[in-house]
PDB file of C-alpha atoms in Angstrom:
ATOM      1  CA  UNK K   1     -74.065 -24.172  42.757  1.00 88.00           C
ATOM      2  CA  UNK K   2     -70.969 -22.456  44.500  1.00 91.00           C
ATOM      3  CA  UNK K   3     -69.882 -18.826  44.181  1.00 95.00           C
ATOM      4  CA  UNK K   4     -66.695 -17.880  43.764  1.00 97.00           C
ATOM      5  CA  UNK K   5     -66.016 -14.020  43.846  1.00 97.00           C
ATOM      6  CA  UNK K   6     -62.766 -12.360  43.609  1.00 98.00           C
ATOM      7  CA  UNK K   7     -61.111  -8.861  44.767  1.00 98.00           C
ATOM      8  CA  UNK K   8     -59.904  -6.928  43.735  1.00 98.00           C
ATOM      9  CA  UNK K   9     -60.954  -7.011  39.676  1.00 97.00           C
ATOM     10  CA  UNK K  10     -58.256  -5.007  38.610  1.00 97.00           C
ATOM     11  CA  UNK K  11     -54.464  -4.220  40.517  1.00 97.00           C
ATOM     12  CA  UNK K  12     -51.797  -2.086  39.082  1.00 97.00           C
ATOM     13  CA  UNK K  13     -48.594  -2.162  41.171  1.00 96.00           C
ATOM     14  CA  UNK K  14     -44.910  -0.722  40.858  1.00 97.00           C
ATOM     15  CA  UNK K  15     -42.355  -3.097  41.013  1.00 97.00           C
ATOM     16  CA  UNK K  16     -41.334  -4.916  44.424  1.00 97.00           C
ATOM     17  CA  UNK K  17     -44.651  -3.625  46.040  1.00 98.00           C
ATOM     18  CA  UNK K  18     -46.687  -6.384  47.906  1.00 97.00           C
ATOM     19  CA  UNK K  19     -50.240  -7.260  47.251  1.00 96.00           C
ATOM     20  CA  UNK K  20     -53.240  -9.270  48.482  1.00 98.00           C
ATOM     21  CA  UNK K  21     -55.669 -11.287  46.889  1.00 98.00           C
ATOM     22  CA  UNK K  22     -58.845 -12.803  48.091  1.00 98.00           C
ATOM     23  CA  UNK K  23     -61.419 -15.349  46.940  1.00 98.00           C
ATOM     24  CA  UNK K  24     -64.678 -15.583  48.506  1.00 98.00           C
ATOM     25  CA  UNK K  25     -66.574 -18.969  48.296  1.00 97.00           C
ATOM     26  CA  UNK K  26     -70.314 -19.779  49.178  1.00 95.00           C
ATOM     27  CA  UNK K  27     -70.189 -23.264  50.204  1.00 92.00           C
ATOM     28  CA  UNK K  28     -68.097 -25.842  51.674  1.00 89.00           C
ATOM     29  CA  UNK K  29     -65.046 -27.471  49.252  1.00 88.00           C
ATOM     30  CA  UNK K  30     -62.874 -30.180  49.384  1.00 86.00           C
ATOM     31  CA  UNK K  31     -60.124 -28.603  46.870  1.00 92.00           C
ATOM     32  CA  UNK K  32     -59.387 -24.686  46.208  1.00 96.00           C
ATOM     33  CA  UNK K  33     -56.843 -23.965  43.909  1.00 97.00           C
ATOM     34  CA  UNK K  34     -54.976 -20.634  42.569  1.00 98.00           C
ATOM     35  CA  UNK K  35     -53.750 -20.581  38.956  1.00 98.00           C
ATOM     36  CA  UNK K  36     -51.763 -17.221  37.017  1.00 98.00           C
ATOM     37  CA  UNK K  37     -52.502 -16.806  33.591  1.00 96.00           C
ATOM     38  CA  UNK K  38     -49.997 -15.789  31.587  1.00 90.00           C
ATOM     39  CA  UNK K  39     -50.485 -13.396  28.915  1.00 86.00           C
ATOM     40  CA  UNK K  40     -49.886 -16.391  26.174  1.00 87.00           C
ATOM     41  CA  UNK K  41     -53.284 -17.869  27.983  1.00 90.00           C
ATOM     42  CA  UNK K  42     -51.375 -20.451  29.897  1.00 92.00           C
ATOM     43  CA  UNK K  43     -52.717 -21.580  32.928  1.00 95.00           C
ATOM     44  CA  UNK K  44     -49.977 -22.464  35.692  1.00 95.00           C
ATOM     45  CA  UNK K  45     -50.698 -24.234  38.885  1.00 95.00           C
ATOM     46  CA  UNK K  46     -49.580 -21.906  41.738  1.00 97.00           C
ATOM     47  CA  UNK K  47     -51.458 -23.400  44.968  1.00 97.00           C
ATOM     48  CA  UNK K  48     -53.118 -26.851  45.334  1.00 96.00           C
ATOM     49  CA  UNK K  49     -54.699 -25.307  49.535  1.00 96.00           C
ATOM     50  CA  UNK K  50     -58.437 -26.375  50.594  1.00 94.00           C
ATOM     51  CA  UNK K  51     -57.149 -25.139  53.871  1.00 95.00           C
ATOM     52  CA  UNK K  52     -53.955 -23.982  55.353  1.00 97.00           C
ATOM     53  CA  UNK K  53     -50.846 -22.095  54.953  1.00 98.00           C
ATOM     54  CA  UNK K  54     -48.364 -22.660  51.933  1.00 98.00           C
ATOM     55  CA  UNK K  55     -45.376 -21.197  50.510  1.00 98.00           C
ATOM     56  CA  UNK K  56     -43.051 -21.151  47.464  1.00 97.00           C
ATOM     57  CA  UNK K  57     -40.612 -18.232  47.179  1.00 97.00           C
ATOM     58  CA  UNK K  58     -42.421 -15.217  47.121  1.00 98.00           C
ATOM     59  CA  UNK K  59     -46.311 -16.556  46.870  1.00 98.00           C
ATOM     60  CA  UNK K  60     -47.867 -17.816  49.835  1.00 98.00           C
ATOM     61  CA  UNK K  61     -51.429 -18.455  50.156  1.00 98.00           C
ATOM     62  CA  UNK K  62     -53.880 -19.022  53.102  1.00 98.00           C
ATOM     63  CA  UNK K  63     -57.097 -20.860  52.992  1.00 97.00           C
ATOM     64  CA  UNK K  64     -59.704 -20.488  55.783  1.00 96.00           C
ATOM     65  CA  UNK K  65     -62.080 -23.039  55.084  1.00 93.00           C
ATOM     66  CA  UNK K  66     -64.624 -22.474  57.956  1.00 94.00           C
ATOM     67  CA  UNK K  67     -65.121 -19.531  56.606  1.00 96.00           C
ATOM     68  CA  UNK K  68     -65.162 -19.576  53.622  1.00 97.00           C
ATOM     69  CA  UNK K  69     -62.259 -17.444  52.047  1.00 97.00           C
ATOM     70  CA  UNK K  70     -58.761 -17.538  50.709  1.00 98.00           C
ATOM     71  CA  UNK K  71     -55.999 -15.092  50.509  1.00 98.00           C
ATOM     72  CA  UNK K  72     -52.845 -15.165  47.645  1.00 98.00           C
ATOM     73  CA  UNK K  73     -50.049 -12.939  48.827  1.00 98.00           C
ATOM     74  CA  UNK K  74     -47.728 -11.702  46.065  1.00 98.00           C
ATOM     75  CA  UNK K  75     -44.352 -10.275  47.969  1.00 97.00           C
ATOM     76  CA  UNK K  76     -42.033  -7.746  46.033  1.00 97.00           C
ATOM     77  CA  UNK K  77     -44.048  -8.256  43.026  1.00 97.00           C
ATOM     78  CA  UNK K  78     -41.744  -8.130  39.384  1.00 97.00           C
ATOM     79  CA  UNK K  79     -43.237  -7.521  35.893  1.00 95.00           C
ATOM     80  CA  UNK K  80     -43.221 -11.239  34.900  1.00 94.00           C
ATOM     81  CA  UNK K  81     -46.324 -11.252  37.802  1.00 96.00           C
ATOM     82  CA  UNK K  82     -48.518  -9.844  35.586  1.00 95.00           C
ATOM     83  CA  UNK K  83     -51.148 -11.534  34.123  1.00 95.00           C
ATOM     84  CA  UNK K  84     -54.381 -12.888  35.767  1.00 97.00           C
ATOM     85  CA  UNK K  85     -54.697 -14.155  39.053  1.00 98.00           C
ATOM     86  CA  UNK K  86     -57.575 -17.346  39.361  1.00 98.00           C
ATOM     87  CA  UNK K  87     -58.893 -18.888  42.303  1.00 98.00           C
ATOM     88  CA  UNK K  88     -61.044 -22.274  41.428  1.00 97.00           C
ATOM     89  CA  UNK K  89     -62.782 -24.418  43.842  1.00 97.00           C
ATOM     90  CA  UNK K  90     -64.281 -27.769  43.325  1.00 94.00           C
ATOM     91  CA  UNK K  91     -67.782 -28.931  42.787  1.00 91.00           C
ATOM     92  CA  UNK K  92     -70.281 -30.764  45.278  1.00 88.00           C
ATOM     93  CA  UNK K  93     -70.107 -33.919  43.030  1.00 89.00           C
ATOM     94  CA  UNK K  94     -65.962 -32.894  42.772  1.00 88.00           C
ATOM     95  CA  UNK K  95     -66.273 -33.135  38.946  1.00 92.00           C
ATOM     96  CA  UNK K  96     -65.534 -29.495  38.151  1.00 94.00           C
ATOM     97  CA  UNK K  97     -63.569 -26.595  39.085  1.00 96.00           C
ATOM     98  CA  UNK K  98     -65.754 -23.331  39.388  1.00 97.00           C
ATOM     99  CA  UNK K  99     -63.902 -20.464  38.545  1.00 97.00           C
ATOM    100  CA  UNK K 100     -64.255 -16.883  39.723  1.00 97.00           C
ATOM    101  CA  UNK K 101     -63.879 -13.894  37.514  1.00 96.00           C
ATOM    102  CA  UNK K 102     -60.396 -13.089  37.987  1.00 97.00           C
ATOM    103  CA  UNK K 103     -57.656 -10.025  39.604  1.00 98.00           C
ATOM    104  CA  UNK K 104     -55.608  -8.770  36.585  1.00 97.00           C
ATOM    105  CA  UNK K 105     -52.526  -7.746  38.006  1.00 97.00           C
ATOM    106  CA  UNK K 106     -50.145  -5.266  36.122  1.00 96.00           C
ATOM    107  CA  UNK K 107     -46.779  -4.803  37.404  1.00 96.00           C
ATOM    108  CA  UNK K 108     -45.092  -1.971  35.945  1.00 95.00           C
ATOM    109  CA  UNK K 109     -41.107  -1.174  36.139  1.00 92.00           C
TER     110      UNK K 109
ATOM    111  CA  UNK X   1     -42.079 -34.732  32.207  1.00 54.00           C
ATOM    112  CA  UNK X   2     -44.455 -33.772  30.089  1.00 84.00           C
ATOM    113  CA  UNK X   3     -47.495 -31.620  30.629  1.00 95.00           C
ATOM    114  CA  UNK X   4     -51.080 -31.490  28.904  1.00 97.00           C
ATOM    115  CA  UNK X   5     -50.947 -30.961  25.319  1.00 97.00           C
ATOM    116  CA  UNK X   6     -53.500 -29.839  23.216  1.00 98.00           C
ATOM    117  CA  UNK X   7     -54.027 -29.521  19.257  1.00 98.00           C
ATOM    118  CA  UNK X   8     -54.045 -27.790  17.283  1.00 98.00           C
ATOM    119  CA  UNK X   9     -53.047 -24.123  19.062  1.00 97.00           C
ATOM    120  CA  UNK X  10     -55.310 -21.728  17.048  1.00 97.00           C
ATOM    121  CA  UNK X  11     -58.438 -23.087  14.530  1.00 98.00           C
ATOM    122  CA  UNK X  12     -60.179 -20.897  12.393  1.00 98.00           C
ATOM    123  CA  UNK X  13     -63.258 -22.368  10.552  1.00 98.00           C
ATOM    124  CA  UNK X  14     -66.762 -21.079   9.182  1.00 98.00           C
ATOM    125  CA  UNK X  15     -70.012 -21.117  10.615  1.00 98.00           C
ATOM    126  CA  UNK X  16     -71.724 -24.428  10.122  1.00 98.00           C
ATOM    127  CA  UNK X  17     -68.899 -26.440   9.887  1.00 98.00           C
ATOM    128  CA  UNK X  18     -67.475 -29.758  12.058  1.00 98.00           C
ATOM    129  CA  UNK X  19     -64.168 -29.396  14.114  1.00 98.00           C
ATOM    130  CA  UNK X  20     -62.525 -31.658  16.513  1.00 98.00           C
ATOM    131  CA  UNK X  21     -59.918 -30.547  19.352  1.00 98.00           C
ATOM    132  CA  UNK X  22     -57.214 -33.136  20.211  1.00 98.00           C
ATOM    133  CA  UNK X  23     -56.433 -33.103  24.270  1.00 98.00           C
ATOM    134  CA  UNK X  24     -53.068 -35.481  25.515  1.00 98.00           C
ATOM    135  CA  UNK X  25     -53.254 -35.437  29.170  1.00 98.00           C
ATOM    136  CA  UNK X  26     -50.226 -36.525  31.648  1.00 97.00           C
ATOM    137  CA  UNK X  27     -49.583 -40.033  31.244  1.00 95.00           C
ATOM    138  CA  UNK X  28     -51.111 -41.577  34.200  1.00 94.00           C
ATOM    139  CA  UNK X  29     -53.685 -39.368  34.953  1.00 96.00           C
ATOM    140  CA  UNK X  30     -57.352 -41.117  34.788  1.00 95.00           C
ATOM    141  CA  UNK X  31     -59.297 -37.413  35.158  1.00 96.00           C
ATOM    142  CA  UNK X  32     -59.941 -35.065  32.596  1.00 97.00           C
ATOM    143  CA  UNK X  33     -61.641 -32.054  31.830  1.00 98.00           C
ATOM    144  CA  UNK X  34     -62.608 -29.652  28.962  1.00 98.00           C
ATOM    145  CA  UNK X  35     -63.318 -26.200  29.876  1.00 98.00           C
ATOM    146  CA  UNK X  36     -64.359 -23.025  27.796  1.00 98.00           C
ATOM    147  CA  UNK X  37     -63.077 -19.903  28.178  1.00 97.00           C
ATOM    148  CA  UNK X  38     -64.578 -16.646  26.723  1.00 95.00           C
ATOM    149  CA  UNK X  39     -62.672 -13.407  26.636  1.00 92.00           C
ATOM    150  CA  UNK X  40     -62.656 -11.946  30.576  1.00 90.00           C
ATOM    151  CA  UNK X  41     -63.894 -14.612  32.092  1.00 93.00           C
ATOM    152  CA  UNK X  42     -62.721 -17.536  33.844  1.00 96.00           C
ATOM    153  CA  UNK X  43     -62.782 -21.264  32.475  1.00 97.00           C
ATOM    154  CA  UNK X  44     -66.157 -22.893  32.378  1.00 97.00           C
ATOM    155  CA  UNK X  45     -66.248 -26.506  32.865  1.00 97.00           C
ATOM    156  CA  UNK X  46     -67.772 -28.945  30.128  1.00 98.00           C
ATOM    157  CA  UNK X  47     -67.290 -32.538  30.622  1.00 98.00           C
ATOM    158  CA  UNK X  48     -65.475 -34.276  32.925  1.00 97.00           C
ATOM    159  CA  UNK X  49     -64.367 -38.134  31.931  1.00 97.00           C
ATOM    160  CA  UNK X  50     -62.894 -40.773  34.625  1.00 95.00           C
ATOM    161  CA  UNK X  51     -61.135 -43.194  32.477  1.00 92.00           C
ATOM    162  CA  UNK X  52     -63.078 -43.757  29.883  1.00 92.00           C
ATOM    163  CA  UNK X  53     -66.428 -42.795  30.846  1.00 91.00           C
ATOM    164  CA  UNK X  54     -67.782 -39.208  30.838  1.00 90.00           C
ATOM    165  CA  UNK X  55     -68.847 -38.779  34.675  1.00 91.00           C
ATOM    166  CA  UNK X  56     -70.347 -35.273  34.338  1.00 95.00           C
ATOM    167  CA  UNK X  57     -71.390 -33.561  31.413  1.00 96.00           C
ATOM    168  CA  UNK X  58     -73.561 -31.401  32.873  1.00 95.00           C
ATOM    169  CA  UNK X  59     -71.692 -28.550  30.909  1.00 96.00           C
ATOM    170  CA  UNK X  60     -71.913 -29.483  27.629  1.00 97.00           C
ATOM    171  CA  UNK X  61     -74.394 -26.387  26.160  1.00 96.00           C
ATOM    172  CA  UNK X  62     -76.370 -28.634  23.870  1.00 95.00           C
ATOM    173  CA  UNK X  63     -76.007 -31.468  21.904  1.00 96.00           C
ATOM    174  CA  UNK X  64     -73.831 -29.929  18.961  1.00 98.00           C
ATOM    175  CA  UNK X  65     -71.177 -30.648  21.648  1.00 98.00           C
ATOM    176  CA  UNK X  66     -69.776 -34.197  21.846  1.00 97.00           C
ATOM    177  CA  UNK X  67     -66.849 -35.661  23.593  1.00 97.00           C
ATOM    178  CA  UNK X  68     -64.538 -39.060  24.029  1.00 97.00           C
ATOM    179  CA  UNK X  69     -61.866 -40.618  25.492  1.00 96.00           C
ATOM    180  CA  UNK X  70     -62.322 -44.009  23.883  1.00 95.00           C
ATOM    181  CA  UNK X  71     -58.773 -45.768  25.801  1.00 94.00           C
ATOM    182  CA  UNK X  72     -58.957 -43.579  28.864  1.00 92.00           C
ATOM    183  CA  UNK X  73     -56.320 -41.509  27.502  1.00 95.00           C
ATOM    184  CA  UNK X  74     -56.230 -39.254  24.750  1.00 97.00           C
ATOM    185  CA  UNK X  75     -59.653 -37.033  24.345  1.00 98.00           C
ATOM    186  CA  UNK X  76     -61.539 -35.344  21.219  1.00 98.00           C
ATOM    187  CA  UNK X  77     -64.154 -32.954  21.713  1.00 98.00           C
ATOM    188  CA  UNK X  78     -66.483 -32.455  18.638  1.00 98.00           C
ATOM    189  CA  UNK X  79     -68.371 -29.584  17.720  1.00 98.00           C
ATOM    190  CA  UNK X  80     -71.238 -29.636  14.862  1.00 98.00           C
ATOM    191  CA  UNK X  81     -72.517 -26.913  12.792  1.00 98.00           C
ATOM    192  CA  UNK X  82     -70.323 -24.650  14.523  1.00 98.00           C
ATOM    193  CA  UNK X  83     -71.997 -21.195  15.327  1.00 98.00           C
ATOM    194  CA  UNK X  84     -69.616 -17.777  15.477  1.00 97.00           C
ATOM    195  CA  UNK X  85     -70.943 -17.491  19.756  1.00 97.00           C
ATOM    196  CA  UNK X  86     -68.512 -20.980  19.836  1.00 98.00           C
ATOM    197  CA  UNK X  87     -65.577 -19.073  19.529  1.00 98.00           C
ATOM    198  CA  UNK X  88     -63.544 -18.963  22.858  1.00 98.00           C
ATOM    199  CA  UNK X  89     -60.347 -20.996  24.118  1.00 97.00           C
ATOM    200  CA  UNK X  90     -60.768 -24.706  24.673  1.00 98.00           C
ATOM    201  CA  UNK X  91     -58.788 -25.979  27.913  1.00 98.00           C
ATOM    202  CA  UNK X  92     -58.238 -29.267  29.012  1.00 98.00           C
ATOM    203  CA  UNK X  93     -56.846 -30.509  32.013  1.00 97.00           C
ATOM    204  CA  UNK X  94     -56.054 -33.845  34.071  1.00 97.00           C
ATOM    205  CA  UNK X  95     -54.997 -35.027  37.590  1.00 95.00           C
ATOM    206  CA  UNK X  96     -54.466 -38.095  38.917  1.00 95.00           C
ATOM    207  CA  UNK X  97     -57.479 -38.850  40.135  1.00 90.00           C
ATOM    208  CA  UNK X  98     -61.171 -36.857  41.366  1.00 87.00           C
ATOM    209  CA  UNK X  99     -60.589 -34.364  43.413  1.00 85.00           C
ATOM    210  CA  UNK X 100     -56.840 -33.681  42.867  1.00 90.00           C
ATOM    211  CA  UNK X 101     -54.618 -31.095  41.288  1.00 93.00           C
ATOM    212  CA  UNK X 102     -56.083 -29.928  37.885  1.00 95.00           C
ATOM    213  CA  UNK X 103     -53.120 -29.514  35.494  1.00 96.00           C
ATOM    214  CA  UNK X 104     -54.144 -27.412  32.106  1.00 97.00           C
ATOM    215  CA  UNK X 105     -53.049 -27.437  28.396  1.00 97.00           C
ATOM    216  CA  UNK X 106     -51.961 -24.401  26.516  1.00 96.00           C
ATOM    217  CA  UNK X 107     -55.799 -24.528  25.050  1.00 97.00           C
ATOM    218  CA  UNK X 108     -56.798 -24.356  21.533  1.00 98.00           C
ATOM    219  CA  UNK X 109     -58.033 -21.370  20.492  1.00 97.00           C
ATOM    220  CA  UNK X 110     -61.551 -21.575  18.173  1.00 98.00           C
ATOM    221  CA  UNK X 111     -62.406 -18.940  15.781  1.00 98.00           C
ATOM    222  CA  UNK X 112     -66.044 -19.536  13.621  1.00 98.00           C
ATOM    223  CA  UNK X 113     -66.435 -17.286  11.449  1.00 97.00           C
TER     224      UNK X 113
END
């Protein structure tokens, strides 16, 4: 089945520092999306990208599907950031999201 | 509107015992999804139901694990004889159809003790 692998595992920041996060994926996918999880467990919906360039305030993410990779950029980062970071790709059969491992991201004041 | 709901929060029961988790997705959506999720890791998917019908459920771990979604809406996943390694979060999601944004619940928490 598909790989997803995630770096960095761990990312302490100071407040309004800037930060990149990548997810690796071994096979082709037809949806790739990037979720924070709050520290109540809630998943939120950040990105819906399989490819391409998308914005909203100070996320962006970039998904290069040819080669296999995606990048979440987190711009003058506040403490409400923290949490953990997901990227999730689809399935062959598109049945399932496959989850990587994670970036825990601590943003101290 | 409202998002995927999922009940009850937090369930605390004893080894060997039956529970059922209660998933509402977003009214309209015809996917959804139960996932697992230990402690440091990422969501695991279980079952995955289109409408009514479970499509995949390829990651159900055995068959102490049951699931349905008899009116292609609301969806129950049973667990038998609970052991204490079923303990994790239980997360559902839904989207509009295969292959679109996944949208998750607040997840019920399991506890066998």
């Amino acid at each position: 089945g598909i790989q997803v692998e995630q770096s960095p595992p761990d990312l302490i920041l100071q407040e309004g520092a800037n930060s990149t996060l990548r997810c690796n994926f071994s096979d082709s996918v037809n949806n790739l999306q990037w979720f924070h999880q709050n520290p109540w467990g809630q998943l939120i919906n950040l990105f819906y990208i399989p490819s391409g360039t998308k914005q909203n305030g100070r996320l962006s993410a970039t998904t290069v599907a040819t080669e296999r990779y995606s990048l979440l950029y987190i711009s003058s980062s506040q403490t409400t950031d923290s949490g953990v970071y997901f990227c999730a790709v689809q399935n062959q059969a598109g049945t399932a999201l496959i989850f990587g491992k994670g970036t825990t991201l601590s943003v101290s004041s | 509107g409202a998002g995927v709901s999922q009940t009850p929060s937090n369930k605390v029961t004893e080894k060997g015992k039956y529970v059922e988790l209660r998933c509402d997705p977003i009214s309209g959506h015809t996917a959804l999804y139960w996932y697992r999720q230990s402690l440091g890791q990422g969501p695991e998917f279980l079952i995955y139901f289109q409408g009514t019908g479970a499509a995949d459920d390829s990651g159900l771990p055995n068959d102490r694990f049951f699931a349905v979604r008899p009116e292609g809406s609301v969806s129950t996943l049973k667990i038998q004889r609970t052991e204490r390694g079923d303990s994790a979060v239980y997360l559902c999601a839904s989207s509009l159809g295969q292959e679109e944004t996944q949208y998750f619940g607040p997840g019920t928490r399991l506890l066998v003790l």
